[in-house]
Amino acid sequence: MSSWTSTLVPERVTRAGWLAKGLLFVIIGLLALQVARGSGAGGEDADQRGALANLVQQPFGRVLVLVVSIGLGLFALWQIASALLSDEVDVLDVLKRVGSFGLGLAYGLLAVTAFRIAVKGRADRSAGDESASSPDEISARLLDWPLGPWLVAAVGIGTLAVAGYHLQKGLRREFLDDIDTGDLDERERAGLTALGLAGFTARAIALAVVGLLFVDAAIGRDPEKAAGLDDALRSLREAPWGAALLWVTAIGLFCAGVYDMVTFRRQRLD
C-alpha cells in the first residue's frame, strides 16, 4: 500500500471493505443455491442488490447494511486511489490500474445502493434508481448512441476479459500471491487454496455468462438480452449440463465470499 493510498484509506478500513465484500458473496452464494434448487423464483435476486435486500431483513439489518455500505465505500476509495496514485508505467500495471479504477467505481455505486437500502429499510425493485442501472437499461441507452452496438459489445468483451483474468488467476493459484501465507500449515494452506480455486472459478463462470449476454444483445440489437448476475445464473439452467453448472457456480460463489472473509486480514495491500 503506497503512503498516499494508506493516508487516504487506512489499512484497517480497507480490510473492513474486504470483509464486507466477502459477506455479500456469501449471501449471493446462498441465494444462488436457492435458484439452483428451483426455489428462488419469488425470492431475492441472486446478485449484490439481492444480497443487500436479504441482509436488511435480518435483525439489526439496517445497521448491518449501513456498516456494509461504509465498508464497500472505503474499499472502493482504496481501489480508485490505488489506480490513480500508482507510479507504475509498464503495460501490465497500467491495465491493472484501469481494472482497479473500474472495480472501484462499481463498488462505489454498490456502496451508494447499500446506503439507500439502509435508509429505506428495504430494496424497492420498482425504484427508478434500480432500473437506471440495470443491464438492459444500460444497453438500451448505449444502443441509442452512435456506434451503440459496438459499445455494448465492448462491455461484453471487457466482461469476458475480466472473467478470463479470474479464471487464470484461480487455475494458476495466483490468488495465493495476494495474501500472507507465511504462518499457515499445510492443511490451512490447502483449505484456502480450495476456497480460492472454487471462488475465482465461479466468478469467472458467472462473469463469462454476463459477458456473452451483452455480446448477444449487441449482435441482435436487443437490450433485453443483456443481463446481470441474477439473470446470468438463471440462464445457466438453459445450457447443456446447466443444472450441474449452476450448482457448481452457486457453491463457488459462496466459497468466494468465505475466502474473502477468512483472508481479509491477510490481504497484501501494496
mmCIF file of N, CA and C in Angstrom, residues 26-48 50-51 54 125 206 209 228-238 242-251 253:
data_model
loop_
_atom_site.group_PDB
_atom_site.id
_atom_site.type_symbol
_atom_site.label_atom_id
_atom_site.label_comp_id
_atom_site.label_asym_id
_atom_site.label_seq_id
_atom_site.Cartn_x
_atom_site.Cartn_y
_atom_site.Cartn_z
ATOM 1 N N VAL A 26 -21.036 -14.343 0.237
ATOM 2 C CA VAL A 26 -21.614 -15.471 0.968
ATOM 3 C C VAL A 26 -23.129 -15.487 0.775
ATOM 4 N N ILE A 27 -23.763 -14.318 0.920
ATOM 5 C CA ILE A 27 -25.224 -14.241 0.761
ATOM 6 C C ILE A 27 -25.614 -14.509 -0.691
ATOM 7 N N ILE A 28 -24.836 -13.968 -1.655
ATOM 8 C CA ILE A 28 -25.120 -14.230 -3.073
ATOM 9 C C ILE A 28 -25.046 -15.724 -3.352
ATOM 10 N N GLY A 29 -24.034 -16.384 -2.782
ATOM 11 C CA GLY A 29 -23.916 -17.821 -2.970
ATOM 12 C C GLY A 29 -25.125 -18.572 -2.432
ATOM 13 N N LEU A 30 -25.613 -18.164 -1.252
ATOM 14 C CA LEU A 30 -26.789 -18.803 -0.670
ATOM 15 C C LEU A 30 -28.037 -18.558 -1.531
ATOM 16 N N LEU A 31 -28.174 -17.341 -2.060
ATOM 17 C CA LEU A 31 -29.306 -17.040 -2.940
ATOM 18 C C LEU A 31 -29.201 -17.841 -4.236
ATOM 19 N N ALA A 32 -27.979 -17.977 -4.749
ATOM 20 C CA ALA A 32 -27.774 -18.760 -5.970
ATOM 21 C C ALA A 32 -28.111 -20.227 -5.735
ATOM 22 N N LEU A 33 -27.836 -20.727 -4.542
ATOM 23 C CA LEU A 33 -28.205 -22.102 -4.214
ATOM 24 C C LEU A 33 -29.724 -22.283 -4.235
ATOM 25 N N GLN A 34 -30.453 -21.247 -3.801
ATOM 26 C CA GLN A 34 -31.912 -21.300 -3.881
ATOM 27 C C GLN A 34 -32.362 -21.386 -5.343
ATOM 28 N N VAL A 35 -31.696 -20.609 -6.215
ATOM 29 C CA VAL A 35 -32.010 -20.667 -7.643
ATOM 30 C C VAL A 35 -31.708 -22.061 -8.187
ATOM 31 N N ALA A 36 -30.578 -22.641 -7.774
ATOM 32 C CA ALA A 36 -30.200 -23.977 -8.247
ATOM 33 C C ALA A 36 -31.212 -25.022 -7.813
ATOM 34 N N ARG A 37 -31.783 -24.850 -6.608
ATOM 35 C CA ARG A 37 -32.786 -25.779 -6.102
ATOM 36 C C ARG A 37 -34.160 -25.536 -6.715
ATOM 37 N N GLY A 38 -34.284 -24.438 -7.488
ATOM 38 C CA GLY A 38 -35.569 -24.116 -8.092
ATOM 39 C C GLY A 38 -36.511 -23.413 -7.162
ATOM 40 N N SER A 39 -35.983 -22.913 -6.023
ATOM 41 C CA SER A 39 -36.847 -22.259 -5.029
ATOM 42 C C SER A 39 -36.587 -20.764 -4.961
ATOM 43 N N GLY A 40 -35.894 -20.215 -5.976
ATOM 44 C CA GLY A 40 -35.555 -18.797 -5.908
ATOM 45 C C GLY A 40 -36.361 -17.926 -6.835
ATOM 46 N N ALA A 41 -37.424 -18.491 -7.441
ATOM 47 C CA ALA A 41 -38.178 -17.713 -8.422
ATOM 48 C C ALA A 41 -38.834 -16.495 -7.821
ATOM 49 N N GLY A 42 -39.301 -16.618 -6.581
ATOM 50 C CA GLY A 42 -40.013 -15.489 -5.997
ATOM 51 C C GLY A 42 -39.243 -14.783 -4.919
ATOM 52 N N GLY A 43 -37.991 -15.173 -4.714
ATOM 53 C CA GLY A 43 -37.197 -14.579 -3.648
ATOM 54 C C GLY A 43 -36.352 -13.423 -4.138
ATOM 55 N N GLU A 44 -35.309 -13.110 -3.347
ATOM 56 C CA GLU A 44 -34.431 -12.021 -3.728
ATOM 57 C C GLU A 44 -33.548 -12.436 -4.893
ATOM 58 N N ASP A 45 -33.152 -11.456 -5.703
ATOM 59 C CA ASP A 45 -32.245 -11.720 -6.806
ATOM 60 C C ASP A 45 -30.906 -12.221 -6.278
ATOM 61 N N ALA A 46 -30.303 -13.147 -7.026
ATOM 62 C CA ALA A 46 -29.006 -13.704 -6.633
ATOM 63 C C ALA A 46 -27.889 -12.814 -7.163
ATOM 64 N N ASP A 47 -27.864 -11.590 -6.673
ATOM 65 C CA ASP A 47 -26.811 -10.640 -7.031
ATOM 66 C C ASP A 47 -26.553 -9.737 -5.834
ATOM 67 N N GLN A 48 -25.719 -8.690 -6.051
ATOM 68 C CA GLN A 48 -25.347 -7.840 -4.920
ATOM 69 C C GLN A 48 -26.551 -7.139 -4.311
ATOM 70 N N GLY A 50 -29.664 -8.158 -4.392
ATOM 71 C CA GLY A 50 -30.448 -9.160 -3.688
ATOM 72 C C GLY A 50 -29.844 -9.522 -2.349
ATOM 73 N N ALA A 51 -28.507 -9.586 -2.303
ATOM 74 C CA ALA A 51 -27.839 -9.878 -1.040
ATOM 75 C C ALA A 51 -28.096 -8.782 -0.017
ATOM 76 N N ASN A 54 -31.637 -9.022 1.207
ATOM 77 C CA ASN A 54 -31.767 -10.112 2.162
ATOM 78 C C ASN A 54 -31.194 -9.718 3.517
ATOM 79 N N ARG A 125 -37.728 -2.822 -5.806
ATOM 80 C CA ARG A 125 -37.388 -3.247 -7.158
ATOM 81 C C ARG A 125 -37.934 -2.293 -8.201
ATOM 82 N N ALA A 206 -19.681 -16.979 -13.875
ATOM 83 C CA ALA A 206 -20.784 -16.021 -13.814
ATOM 84 C C ALA A 206 -20.511 -14.813 -14.705
ATOM 85 N N VAL A 209 -20.876 -15.616 -18.477
ATOM 86 C CA VAL A 209 -22.260 -15.645 -18.944
ATOM 87 C C VAL A 209 -22.791 -14.224 -19.122
ATOM 88 N N GLY A 228 -27.762 -9.068 -15.747
ATOM 89 C CA GLY A 228 -26.816 -9.023 -14.653
ATOM 90 C C GLY A 228 -26.575 -10.408 -14.083
ATOM 91 N N LEU A 229 -26.000 -10.439 -12.890
ATOM 92 C CA LEU A 229 -25.595 -11.701 -12.290
ATOM 93 C C LEU A 229 -26.776 -12.639 -12.053
ATOM 94 N N ASP A 230 -27.882 -12.118 -11.539
ATOM 95 C CA ASP A 230 -29.029 -12.979 -11.237
ATOM 96 C C ASP A 230 -29.564 -13.653 -12.489
ATOM 97 N N ASP A 231 -29.828 -12.877 -13.540
ATOM 98 C CA ASP A 231 -30.347 -13.463 -14.779
ATOM 99 C C ASP A 231 -29.326 -14.385 -15.425
ATOM 100 N N ALA A 232 -28.046 -14.052 -15.281
ATOM 101 C CA ALA A 232 -26.998 -14.912 -15.835
ATOM 102 C C ALA A 232 -27.017 -16.282 -15.166
ATOM 103 N N LEU A 233 -27.168 -16.293 -13.839
ATOM 104 C CA LEU A 233 -27.222 -17.569 -13.124
ATOM 105 C C LEU A 233 -28.448 -18.369 -13.537
ATOM 106 N N ARG A 234 -29.587 -17.693 -13.671
ATOM 107 C CA ARG A 234 -30.805 -18.392 -14.063
ATOM 108 C C ARG A 234 -30.695 -18.933 -15.495
ATOM 109 N N SER A 235 -29.965 -18.206 -16.358
ATOM 110 C CA SER A 235 -29.821 -18.658 -17.743
ATOM 111 C C SER A 235 -28.927 -19.886 -17.856
ATOM 112 N N LEU A 236 -28.109 -20.150 -16.849
ATOM 113 C CA LEU A 236 -27.271 -21.335 -16.877
ATOM 114 C C LEU A 236 -28.101 -22.612 -16.971
ATOM 115 N N ARG A 237 -29.322 -22.565 -16.431
ATOM 116 C CA ARG A 237 -30.179 -23.755 -16.450
ATOM 117 C C ARG A 237 -30.562 -24.159 -17.859
ATOM 118 N N GLU A 238 -30.448 -23.202 -18.821
ATOM 119 C CA GLU A 238 -30.804 -23.499 -20.207
ATOM 120 C C GLU A 238 -29.633 -24.103 -20.970
ATOM 121 N N GLY A 242 -26.619 -27.576 -17.598
ATOM 122 C CA GLY A 242 -26.815 -26.306 -16.915
ATOM 123 C C GLY A 242 -27.105 -26.433 -15.429
ATOM 124 N N ALA A 243 -27.905 -27.418 -15.056
ATOM 125 C CA ALA A 243 -28.258 -27.573 -13.640
ATOM 126 C C ALA A 243 -27.017 -27.854 -12.801
ATOM 127 N N ALA A 244 -26.180 -28.768 -13.297
ATOM 128 C CA ALA A 244 -24.953 -29.089 -12.567
ATOM 129 C C ALA A 244 -24.022 -27.881 -12.518
ATOM 130 N N LEU A 245 -23.930 -27.163 -13.652
ATOM 131 C CA LEU A 245 -23.061 -25.986 -13.708
ATOM 132 C C LEU A 245 -23.550 -24.907 -12.754
ATOM 133 N N LEU A 246 -24.865 -24.760 -12.642
ATOM 134 C CA LEU A 246 -25.428 -23.763 -11.732
ATOM 135 C C LEU A 246 -25.120 -24.116 -10.283
ATOM 136 N N TRP A 247 -25.231 -25.388 -9.930
ATOM 137 C CA TRP A 247 -24.892 -25.816 -8.574
ATOM 138 C C TRP A 247 -23.425 -25.530 -8.268
ATOM 139 N N VAL A 248 -22.551 -25.874 -9.207
ATOM 140 C CA VAL A 248 -21.114 -25.649 -9.008
ATOM 141 C C VAL A 248 -20.827 -24.158 -8.840
ATOM 142 N N THR A 249 -21.459 -23.327 -9.680
ATOM 143 C CA THR A 249 -21.239 -21.879 -9.606
ATOM 144 C C THR A 249 -21.766 -21.306 -8.305
ATOM 145 N N ALA A 250 -22.949 -21.749 -7.877
ATOM 146 C CA ALA A 250 -23.535 -21.261 -6.627
ATOM 147 C C ALA A 250 -22.627 -21.585 -5.438
ATOM 148 N N ILE A 251 -22.169 -22.826 -5.380
ATOM 149 C CA ILE A 251 -21.277 -23.228 -4.290
ATOM 150 C C ILE A 251 -19.972 -22.434 -4.365
ATOM 151 N N LEU A 253 -19.510 -19.388 -5.606
ATOM 152 C CA LEU A 253 -19.717 -18.002 -5.173
ATOM 153 C C LEU A 253 -19.753 -17.917 -3.648
#
